[in-house]
């Protein structure tokens, strides 16, 4: 920095003000300093600068499964908006392990990120509350954290479960299986409540043997479908609470010699891009993944500018996307 100051004929303090934008500098002096930086190839120390400015222009993003296209698609929108605003993103994958989520939360604080996006956070409030107390800007996406007043971007999961099941009932299905997500995940429970509401409003009795626990992974959809199809009175349709499990369900049906949708209709949830390209293409419930990522990042950037504004809760709608994996129930010939 001293060499730059000498080359530009200014004080080291002026060079610092130009680099850190901590005080207005005349255009003439700024131009001389920037020219000297260019000529000398000076690289200001980003960490030292960030410690002084208390901003690193980085955002932390914590998510439970980076291999799941739903999270990858949300993450891509977060990165795009962050980059547009001059922020880089540190992605932390937790595999749904709360311990790992806590470790990554501490790591991001140590790295002095300017804000943290929790995508589908674990169901613990303590670490989120602790960040709030440290005035670390936080936005929660996809999964509500009970009893924590924090900026949130959620989707109407119950509405999605209702739409999926109504669609199958309109196709004359009455024995409708439901493959749920992990038991401790609010979106899954909300989707199942929508499934139950659709049955109830159509006078279809709830048969608990048709509800099977999954974990949002392909394999659990496969296993749950094999279980359902082995029942003495198997379902003619299945609502899977995410697309990966729905794809696993199609594989299981095929393996048992059943055709989808002729013998078994299947609906998923998320509308990942892959849903259009599997065969048969997947009827599913679309989540506004791009909008979730954009809105959450914008809320975080606004929170960084104004830490005292009241928390906001945005609930986005879901929609049914009919494709090839559902059809009218085949009546006995
Ligand atoms: O596919 C992963 C699921 O976990 C999605 O439905 C998303 O809502 C998250 O909760």
JSON list of N, CA and C in Angstrom, two decimals, residues 136-163:
[
{"chain": "A", "resi": 136, "resn": "UNK", "atom": "N", "xyz": [-26.81, -11.71, 13.21]},
{"chain": "A", "resi": 136, "resn": "UNK", "atom": "CA", "xyz": [-26.43, -12.27, 11.90]},
{"chain": "A", "resi": 136, "resn": "UNK", "atom": "C", "xyz": [-27.70, -12.37, 11.06]},
{"chain": "A", "resi": 137, "resn": "UNK", "atom": "N", "xyz": [-27.76, -11.69, 9.91]},
{"chain": "A", "resi": 137, "resn": "UNK", "atom": "CA", "xyz": [-28.95, -11.81, 9.05]},
{"chain": "A", "resi": 137, "resn": "UNK", "atom": "C", "xyz": [-29.20, -13.26, 8.64]},
{"chain": "A", "resi": 138, "resn": "UNK", "atom": "N", "xyz": [-30.45, -13.71, 8.78]},
{"chain": "A", "resi": 138, "resn": "UNK", "atom": "CA", "xyz": [-30.81, -15.10, 8.47]},
{"chain": "A", "resi": 138, "resn": "UNK", "atom": "C", "xyz": [-32.14, -15.12, 7.73]},
{"chain": "A", "resi": 139, "resn": "UNK", "atom": "N", "xyz": [-32.25, -16.01, 6.73]},
{"chain": "A", "resi": 139, "resn": "UNK", "atom": "CA", "xyz": [-33.53, -16.28, 6.08]},
{"chain": "A", "resi": 139, "resn": "UNK", "atom": "C", "xyz": [-33.69, -17.80, 6.02]},
{"chain": "A", "resi": 140, "resn": "UNK", "atom": "N", "xyz": [-34.89, -18.26, 6.35]},
{"chain": "A", "resi": 140, "resn": "UNK", "atom": "CA", "xyz": [-35.20, -19.69, 6.32]},
{"chain": "A", "resi": 140, "resn": "UNK", "atom": "C", "xyz": [-36.05, -19.97, 5.09]},
{"chain": "A", "resi": 141, "resn": "UNK", "atom": "N", "xyz": [-35.69, -21.01, 4.34]},
{"chain": "A", "resi": 141, "resn": "UNK", "atom": "CA", "xyz": [-36.42, -21.37, 3.11]},
{"chain": "A", "resi": 141, "resn": "UNK", "atom": "C", "xyz": [-36.98, -22.78, 3.26]},
{"chain": "A", "resi": 142, "resn": "UNK", "atom": "N", "xyz": [-38.20, -22.95, 2.83]},
{"chain": "A", "resi": 142, "resn": "UNK", "atom": "CA", "xyz": [-38.81, -24.28, 2.64]},
{"chain": "A", "resi": 142, "resn": "UNK", "atom": "C", "xyz": [-39.36, -24.91, 3.91]},
{"chain": "A", "resi": 143, "resn": "UNK", "atom": "N", "xyz": [-38.66, -24.85, 5.01]},
{"chain": "A", "resi": 143, "resn": "UNK", "atom": "CA", "xyz": [-39.15, -25.49, 6.22]},
{"chain": "A", "resi": 143, "resn": "UNK", "atom": "C", "xyz": [-39.23, -24.47, 7.35]},
{"chain": "A", "resi": 144, "resn": "UNK", "atom": "N", "xyz": [-40.43, -24.37, 7.91]},
{"chain": "A", "resi": 144, "resn": "UNK", "atom": "CA", "xyz": [-40.68, -23.42, 8.99]},
{"chain": "A", "resi": 144, "resn": "UNK", "atom": "C", "xyz": [-39.93, -23.87, 10.24]},
{"chain": "A", "resi": 145, "resn": "UNK", "atom": "N", "xyz": [-39.39, -22.93, 11.00]},
{"chain": "A", "resi": 145, "resn": "UNK", "atom": "CA", "xyz": [-38.76, -23.29, 12.28]},
{"chain": "A", "resi": 145, "resn": "UNK", "atom": "C", "xyz": [-39.76, -22.87, 13.37]},
{"chain": "A", "resi": 146, "resn": "UNK", "atom": "N", "xyz": [-40.36, -23.83, 14.05]},
{"chain": "A", "resi": 146, "resn": "UNK", "atom": "CA", "xyz": [-41.39, -23.47, 15.03]},
{"chain": "A", "resi": 146, "resn": "UNK", "atom": "C", "xyz": [-40.86, -22.50, 16.09]},
{"chain": "A", "resi": 147, "resn": "UNK", "atom": "N", "xyz": [-41.71, -21.53, 16.44]},
{"chain": "A", "resi": 147, "resn": "UNK", "atom": "CA", "xyz": [-41.40, -20.60, 17.54]},
{"chain": "A", "resi": 147, "resn": "UNK", "atom": "C", "xyz": [-40.20, -19.69, 17.27]},
{"chain": "A", "resi": 148, "resn": "UNK", "atom": "N", "xyz": [-39.82, -19.55, 15.99]},
{"chain": "A", "resi": 148, "resn": "UNK", "atom": "CA", "xyz": [-38.72, -18.62, 15.69]},
{"chain": "A", "resi": 148, "resn": "UNK", "atom": "C", "xyz": [-39.25, -17.57, 14.71]},
{"chain": "A", "resi": 149, "resn": "UNK", "atom": "N", "xyz": [-39.21, -16.29, 15.13]},
{"chain": "A", "resi": 149, "resn": "UNK", "atom": "CA", "xyz": [-39.68, -15.21, 14.25]},
{"chain": "A", "resi": 149, "resn": "UNK", "atom": "C", "xyz": [-38.51, -14.78, 13.38]},
{"chain": "A", "resi": 150, "resn": "UNK", "atom": "N", "xyz": [-38.42, -15.36, 12.18]},
{"chain": "A", "resi": 150, "resn": "UNK", "atom": "CA", "xyz": [-37.28, -15.09, 11.29]},
{"chain": "A", "resi": 150, "resn": "UNK", "atom": "C", "xyz": [-37.81, -14.95, 9.87]},
{"chain": "A", "resi": 151, "resn": "UNK", "atom": "N", "xyz": [-37.15, -14.20, 9.03]},
{"chain": "A", "resi": 151, "resn": "UNK", "atom": "CA", "xyz": [-37.56, -14.08, 7.62]},
{"chain": "A", "resi": 151, "resn": "UNK", "atom": "C", "xyz": [-37.68, -15.49, 7.03]},
{"chain": "A", "resi": 152, "resn": "UNK", "atom": "N", "xyz": [-38.83, -15.76, 6.37]},
{"chain": "A", "resi": 152, "resn": "UNK", "atom": "CA", "xyz": [-39.06, -17.11, 5.85]},
{"chain": "A", "resi": 152, "resn": "UNK", "atom": "C", "xyz": [-39.69, -17.05, 4.46]},
{"chain": "A", "resi": 153, "resn": "UNK", "atom": "N", "xyz": [-39.29, -18.02, 3.62]},
{"chain": "A", "resi": 153, "resn": "UNK", "atom": "CA", "xyz": [-39.93, -18.21, 2.31]},
{"chain": "A", "resi": 153, "resn": "UNK", "atom": "C", "xyz": [-40.37, -19.67, 2.25]},
{"chain": "A", "resi": 154, "resn": "UNK", "atom": "N", "xyz": [-41.70, -19.86, 2.25]},
{"chain": "A", "resi": 154, "resn": "UNK", "atom": "CA", "xyz": [-42.25, -21.21, 2.34]},
{"chain": "A", "resi": 154, "resn": "UNK", "atom": "C", "xyz": [-43.20, -21.44, 1.18]},
{"chain": "A", "resi": 155, "resn": "UNK", "atom": "N", "xyz": [-43.59, -22.71, 0.95]},
{"chain": "A", "resi": 155, "resn": "UNK", "atom": "CA", "xyz": [-44.63, -22.98, -0.05]},
{"chain": "A", "resi": 155, "resn": "UNK", "atom": "C", "xyz": [-45.80, -23.64, 0.66]},
{"chain": "A", "resi": 156, "resn": "UNK", "atom": "N", "xyz": [-46.97, -23.52, 0.03]},
{"chain": "A", "resi": 156, "resn": "UNK", "atom": "CA", "xyz": [-48.20, -24.04, 0.62]},
{"chain": "A", "resi": 156, "resn": "UNK", "atom": "C", "xyz": [-48.26, -25.55, 0.36]},
{"chain": "A", "resi": 157, "resn": "UNK", "atom": "N", "xyz": [-47.63, -26.31, 1.23]},
{"chain": "A", "resi": 157, "resn": "UNK", "atom": "CA", "xyz": [-47.52, -27.76, 1.04]},
{"chain": "A", "resi": 157, "resn": "UNK", "atom": "C", "xyz": [-48.85, -28.48, 1.16]},
{"chain": "A", "resi": 158, "resn": "UNK", "atom": "N", "xyz": [-49.69, -28.02, 2.09]},
{"chain": "A", "resi": 158, "resn": "UNK", "atom": "CA", "xyz": [-51.01, -28.66, 2.25]},
{"chain": "A", "resi": 158, "resn": "UNK", "atom": "C", "xyz": [-51.82, -28.50, 0.97]},
{"chain": "A", "resi": 159, "resn": "UNK", "atom": "N", "xyz": [-51.74, -27.31, 0.37]},
{"chain": "A", "resi": 159, "resn": "UNK", "atom": "CA", "xyz": [-52.45, -27.06, -0.90]},
{"chain": "A", "resi": 159, "resn": "UNK", "atom": "C", "xyz": [-51.94, -28.05, -1.96]},
{"chain": "A", "resi": 160, "resn": "UNK", "atom": "N", "xyz": [-50.63, -28.27, -1.98]},
{"chain": "A", "resi": 160, "resn": "UNK", "atom": "CA", "xyz": [-50.04, -29.19, -2.97]},
{"chain": "A", "resi": 160, "resn": "UNK", "atom": "C", "xyz": [-50.53, -30.61, -2.78]},
{"chain": "A", "resi": 161, "resn": "UNK", "atom": "N", "xyz": [-50.58, -31.06, -1.51]},
{"chain": "A", "resi": 161, "resn": "UNK", "atom": "CA", "xyz": [-51.07, -32.42, -1.25]},
{"chain": "A", "resi": 161, "resn": "UNK", "atom": "C", "xyz": [-52.53, -32.57, -1.64]},
{"chain": "A", "resi": 162, "resn": "UNK", "atom": "N", "xyz": [-53.29, -31.49, -1.42]},
{"chain": "A", "resi": 162, "resn": "UNK", "atom": "CA", "xyz": [-54.71, -31.49, -1.78]},
{"chain": "A", "resi": 162, "resn": "UNK", "atom": "C", "xyz": [-54.88, -31.59, -3.30]},
{"chain": "A", "resi": 163, "resn": "UNK", "atom": "N", "xyz": [-54.11, -30.78, -4.03]},
{"chain": "A", "resi": 163, "resn": "UNK", "atom": "CA", "xyz": [-54.20, -30.78, -5.51]},
{"chain": "A", "resi": 163, "resn": "UNK", "atom": "C", "xyz": [-53.82, -32.14, -6.10]}
]
